[in-house]
CSV table of C-alpha atoms in Angstrom, one decimal:
chain,number,residue,atom,x,y,z
F,1,UNK,CA,91.7,-7.4,66.3
F,2,UNK,CA,90.9,-5.3,63.2
F,3,UNK,CA,93.2,-2.3,63.5
F,4,UNK,CA,91.3,-0.5,60.8
F,5,UNK,CA,88.2,-0.1,63.0
F,6,UNK,CA,89.7,-0.6,66.5
F,7,UNK,CA,92.9,1.5,66.8
F,8,UNK,CA,92.5,3.2,70.2
F,9,UNK,CA,94.8,2.9,73.1
F,10,UNK,CA,92.0,1.4,75.2
F,11,UNK,CA,91.5,-1.4,72.7
F,12,UNK,CA,95.2,-2.2,72.8
F,13,UNK,CA,95.3,-2.1,76.7
F,14,UNK,CA,92.4,-4.5,76.8
F,15,UNK,CA,94.3,-6.8,74.4
F,16,UNK,CA,97.4,-6.6,76.6
F,17,UNK,CA,95.3,-7.6,79.7
F,18,UNK,CA,94.0,-10.6,77.9
F,19,UNK,CA,97.5,-11.6,76.7
F,20,UNK,CA,98.7,-12.2,80.2
F,21,UNK,CA,96.0,-14.9,80.9
F,22,UNK,CA,97.4,-18.4,80.1
F,23,UNK,CA,95.4,-20.5,77.5
F,24,UNK,CA,92.8,-22.9,79.0
F,25,UNK,CA,93.2,-25.3,76.0
F,26,UNK,CA,96.3,-25.8,73.9
F,27,UNK,CA,99.9,-24.5,74.3
F,28,UNK,CA,99.6,-21.1,72.7
F,29,UNK,CA,97.3,-18.2,72.4
F,30,UNK,CA,97.6,-16.6,68.9
F,31,UNK,CA,96.5,-13.0,68.4
F,32,UNK,CA,96.1,-11.7,64.8
F,33,UNK,CA,96.0,-7.9,64.4
F,34,UNK,CA,94.8,-7.2,60.9
F,35,UNK,CA,95.9,-4.0,59.0
F,36,UNK,CA,98.2,-3.2,61.9
F,37,UNK,CA,99.6,-0.1,60.2
F,38,UNK,CA,96.2,1.6,61.1
F,39,UNK,CA,97.1,1.6,64.8
F,40,UNK,CA,97.6,5.1,66.2
F,41,UNK,CA,101.1,6.1,67.5
F,42,UNK,CA,99.8,6.0,71.1
F,43,UNK,CA,98.4,2.5,70.5
F,44,UNK,CA,101.8,1.3,69.1
F,45,UNK,CA,103.6,2.8,72.1
F,46,UNK,CA,101.3,1.0,74.5
F,47,UNK,CA,101.7,-2.3,72.6
F,48,UNK,CA,105.5,-2.0,72.2
F,49,UNK,CA,106.4,-3.2,75.7
F,50,UNK,CA,104.3,-6.4,75.4
F,51,UNK,CA,105.8,-7.0,71.9
F,52,UNK,CA,109.3,-6.7,73.3
F,53,UNK,CA,108.7,-9.2,76.1
F,54,UNK,CA,105.7,-11.3,75.2
F,55,UNK,CA,104.6,-14.1,77.6
F,56,UNK,CA,105.9,-17.5,76.5
F,57,UNK,CA,102.3,-18.7,75.7
F,58,UNK,CA,101.6,-15.9,73.3
F,59,UNK,CA,102.2,-15.5,69.5
F,60,UNK,CA,101.4,-12.3,67.6
F,61,UNK,CA,100.6,-12.2,63.9
F,62,UNK,CA,100.7,-8.6,62.6
F,63,UNK,CA,99.1,-8.5,59.2
F,64,UNK,CA,99.4,-5.4,56.9
F,65,UNK,CA,99.2,-4.3,53.3
F,66,UNK,CA,101.4,-1.2,54.0
F,67,UNK,CA,104.5,-2.2,56.1
F,68,UNK,CA,106.1,1.2,55.5
F,69,UNK,CA,103.7,2.8,57.9
F,70,UNK,CA,104.7,0.5,60.8
F,71,UNK,CA,107.2,2.1,63.2
F,72,UNK,CA,110.7,0.8,62.9
F,73,UNK,CA,110.7,0.0,66.6
F,74,UNK,CA,107.9,-2.5,65.9
F,75,UNK,CA,109.4,-3.9,62.7
F,76,UNK,CA,112.7,-4.5,64.3
F,77,UNK,CA,111.1,-6.9,66.8
F,78,UNK,CA,109.2,-9.0,64.2
F,79,UNK,CA,110.0,-11.7,61.7
F,80,UNK,CA,108.8,-10.5,58.3
F,81,UNK,CA,107.1,-12.7,55.8
F,82,UNK,CA,106.1,-11.2,52.5
F,83,UNK,CA,103.2,-13.1,51.0
F,84,UNK,CA,103.1,-13.1,47.3
F,85,UNK,CA,100.0,-13.1,45.1
F,86,UNK,CA,98.9,-16.5,43.8
F,87,UNK,CA,99.3,-16.9,40.0
F,88,UNK,CA,96.1,-16.8,38.1
F,89,UNK,CA,96.7,-20.3,36.6
F,90,UNK,CA,97.1,-21.8,40.1
F,91,UNK,CA,93.9,-20.1,41.3
F,92,UNK,CA,92.0,-21.3,38.2
F,93,UNK,CA,93.3,-24.8,38.7
F,94,UNK,CA,92.2,-24.9,42.3
F,95,UNK,CA,88.7,-23.6,41.4
F,96,UNK,CA,88.4,-26.3,38.7
F,97,UNK,CA,89.3,-29.0,41.2
F,98,UNK,CA,86.7,-27.7,43.7
F,99,UNK,CA,84.0,-27.6,41.0
F,100,UNK,CA,84.9,-31.1,39.8
F,101,UNK,CA,84.4,-32.4,43.4
F,102,UNK,CA,81.1,-30.6,43.7
F,103,UNK,CA,80.0,-31.8,40.2
F,104,UNK,CA,79.3,-28.2,39.1
F,105,UNK,CA,79.7,-27.7,35.3
F,106,UNK,CA,82.0,-24.9,34.2
F,107,UNK,CA,84.2,-23.8,31.3
F,108,UNK,CA,87.8,-22.7,31.3
F,109,UNK,CA,87.3,-19.1,30.2
F,110,UNK,CA,84.9,-18.4,33.1
F,111,UNK,CA,87.4,-19.7,35.7
F,112,UNK,CA,90.2,-17.6,34.1
F,113,UNK,CA,87.9,-14.5,34.5
F,114,UNK,CA,87.2,-15.3,38.1
F,115,UNK,CA,91.0,-15.9,38.8
F,116,UNK,CA,91.9,-12.6,37.2
F,117,UNK,CA,89.2,-10.7,39.1
F,118,UNK,CA,90.6,-12.2,42.4
F,119,UNK,CA,93.9,-10.4,41.9
F,120,UNK,CA,96.0,-13.0,43.5
F,121,UNK,CA,93.8,-13.7,46.5
F,122,UNK,CA,92.4,-17.3,46.8
F,123,UNK,CA,89.9,-16.0,49.4
F,124,UNK,CA,88.5,-13.5,47.0
F,125,UNK,CA,88.4,-16.1,44.2
F,126,UNK,CA,86.4,-18.5,46.4
F,127,UNK,CA,84.0,-15.7,47.3
F,128,UNK,CA,83.6,-14.8,43.6
F,129,UNK,CA,83.1,-18.5,42.8
F,130,UNK,CA,80.2,-18.7,45.2
F,131,UNK,CA,78.6,-15.7,43.6
F,132,UNK,CA,79.1,-17.1,40.1
F,133,UNK,CA,77.4,-20.4,41.1
F,134,UNK,CA,74.4,-18.5,42.5
F,135,UNK,CA,74.4,-16.1,39.5
F,136,UNK,CA,74.5,-19.0,37.1
F,137,UNK,CA,71.9,-21.1,39.0
F,138,UNK,CA,74.2,-24.0,39.6
F,139,UNK,CA,76.5,-23.8,36.6
F,140,UNK,CA,79.3,-21.4,35.6
F,141,UNK,CA,79.5,-20.1,32.0
F,142,UNK,CA,81.6,-17.3,30.6
F,143,UNK,CA,78.7,-15.1,29.6
F,144,UNK,CA,77.2,-15.2,33.0
F,145,UNK,CA,80.5,-14.5,34.8
F,146,UNK,CA,81.2,-11.5,32.5
F,147,UNK,CA,77.7,-10.2,33.4
F,148,UNK,CA,78.3,-10.7,37.1
F,149,UNK,CA,81.8,-9.1,37.1
F,150,UNK,CA,80.8,-6.3,34.6
F,151,UNK,CA,83.5,-7.3,32.3
F,152,UNK,CA,83.5,-6.2,28.7
F,153,UNK,CA,82.9,-8.9,26.1
F,154,UNK,CA,86.4,-9.5,24.6
F,155,UNK,CA,84.7,-10.0,21.2
F,156,UNK,CA,84.1,-6.2,21.0
F,157,UNK,CA,87.8,-5.5,21.6
F,158,UNK,CA,89.0,-8.0,19.0
F,159,UNK,CA,86.5,-6.6,16.5
F,160,UNK,CA,87.8,-3.1,17.2
F,161,UNK,CA,91.4,-4.0,16.7
F,162,UNK,CA,90.6,-6.0,13.5
F,163,UNK,CA,88.7,-3.0,12.2
F,164,UNK,CA,91.7,-0.9,13.0
F,165,UNK,CA,94.0,-3.3,11.1
F,166,UNK,CA,91.6,-2.8,8.1
F,167,UNK,CA,91.6,1.0,8.6
F,168,UNK,CA,87.8,0.7,8.6
F,169,UNK,CA,86.7,3.9,10.4
F,170,UNK,CA,83.0,3.4,9.8
F,171,UNK,CA,83.1,0.0,11.4
F,172,UNK,CA,85.1,1.4,14.4
F,173,UNK,CA,82.4,4.0,15.0
F,174,UNK,CA,79.6,1.5,14.5
F,175,UNK,CA,81.2,-0.8,17.1
F,176,UNK,CA,81.6,2.1,19.6
F,177,UNK,CA,77.9,3.0,19.1
F,178,UNK,CA,76.9,-0.7,19.7
F,179,UNK,CA,78.9,-0.7,22.9
F,180,UNK,CA,77.2,2.5,24.0
F,181,UNK,CA,73.8,1.0,23.2
F,182,UNK,CA,74.7,-2.0,25.4
F,183,UNK,CA,75.5,0.5,28.3
F,184,UNK,CA,79.0,-0.9,28.5
F,185,UNK,CA,81.6,1.0,30.5
F,186,UNK,CA,84.1,2.7,28.2
F,187,UNK,CA,86.5,3.0,31.2
F,188,UNK,CA,86.5,-0.8,31.6
F,189,UNK,CA,86.7,-1.2,27.8
F,190,UNK,CA,89.9,0.9,27.6
F,191,UNK,CA,91.4,-0.9,30.6
F,192,UNK,CA,90.7,-4.3,28.9
F,193,UNK,CA,91.9,-3.0,25.6
F,194,UNK,CA,95.2,-2.0,27.0
F,195,UNK,CA,95.5,-5.4,28.6
F,196,UNK,CA,94.8,-7.1,25.3
F,197,UNK,CA,97.3,-4.9,23.5
F,198,UNK,CA,99.9,-5.9,26.1
F,199,UNK,CA,99.2,-9.6,25.4
F,200,UNK,CA,99.5,-8.9,21.6
F,201,UNK,CA,102.9,-7.2,22.3
F,202,UNK,CA,104.0,-10.3,24.3
F,203,UNK,CA,102.9,-12.5,21.4
F,204,UNK,CA,105.1,-10.5,19.1
F,205,UNK,CA,108.2,-10.4,21.3
F,206,UNK,CA,107.9,-13.5,23.5
F,207,UNK,CA,105.4,-15.9,21.7
F,208,UNK,CA,105.9,-18.7,24.3
F,209,UNK,CA,104.5,-16.4,27.0
F,210,UNK,CA,101.0,-16.8,25.5
F,211,UNK,CA,99.6,-20.2,26.4
F,212,UNK,CA,97.7,-22.0,23.7
F,213,UNK,CA,94.8,-22.5,26.1
F,214,UNK,CA,94.4,-18.8,26.5
F,215,UNK,CA,90.9,-17.6,25.4
F,216,UNK,CA,90.9,-16.2,21.9
F,217,UNK,CA,94.5,-17.5,21.4
F,218,UNK,CA,94.1,-17.7,17.6
F,219,UNK,CA,92.8,-14.1,17.3
F,220,UNK,CA,95.7,-12.8,19.5
F,221,UNK,CA,98.3,-14.5,17.3
F,222,UNK,CA,96.5,-13.2,14.1
F,223,UNK,CA,96.6,-9.6,15.4
F,224,UNK,CA,100.2,-10.0,16.5
F,225,UNK,CA,101.1,-10.8,12.9
F,226,UNK,CA,98.8,-8.1,11.4
F,227,UNK,CA,99.9,-5.1,13.6
F,228,UNK,CA,103.3,-3.5,13.6
F,229,UNK,CA,105.0,-3.5,17.0
F,230,UNK,CA,105.3,0.3,16.9
F,231,UNK,CA,101.5,0.6,16.2
F,232,UNK,CA,100.7,-1.8,19.1
F,233,UNK,CA,102.7,0.5,21.5
F,234,UNK,CA,101.0,3.6,20.1
F,235,UNK,CA,97.6,2.1,20.5
F,236,UNK,CA,98.5,1.0,24.1
F,237,UNK,CA,99.5,4.6,25.0
F,238,UNK,CA,96.3,5.9,23.4
F,239,UNK,CA,94.2,3.5,25.5
F,240,UNK,CA,96.0,4.6,28.7
F,241,UNK,CA,95.6,8.3,27.9
F,242,UNK,CA,92.0,7.8,26.8
F,243,UNK,CA,91.1,6.1,30.0
F,244,UNK,CA,92.7,9.0,31.9
């Protein structure tokens, strides 16, 4: 049951009627209610009695992204499991294994981009991987994945920061004009610039946190040495405020 689209009392009562019927095959009937916090108060009240005394053959799985909205009377009758986001490195590694089994060529930066865009969800990563394969006509390359995801070419961002190090205002304006000519999103550019500055700050304070197989590792380290830590923090704040 998808609570986001079916949250009426009638839907819950129909579910309760089905719950009482023993399974025809297997030992248990498992009911998954997705986005359960979307249920109305009346629907929760109708469901509570069944949740208190469920039939022995029934297991409920209440999935939610916002547990604070679930009534305490319901939470107190549930075992809670908090599912963490999957690390990007683990997602990228799993995608690499899948592509190796399917004999589909790929490069490491493209898989890292897909893993980052998935935001900790393996399901989303696999969906994006399918799209990338179709987009790249059977192969996965960084340029194609960037186009598919609408991600700013990191080369522009490194060039911007290197021009900033050199105090070359004319080059900064030229790069901005070039990005505009390419119809690149300045909102996305500022978001990615802030993320890059964060990695540079990490390279300055905790160098081991930046893996050597990170794309553009050498340029990140070079900028970490060229920029003062205070300037990195200032530029980071400017990127955040500029995006706002």
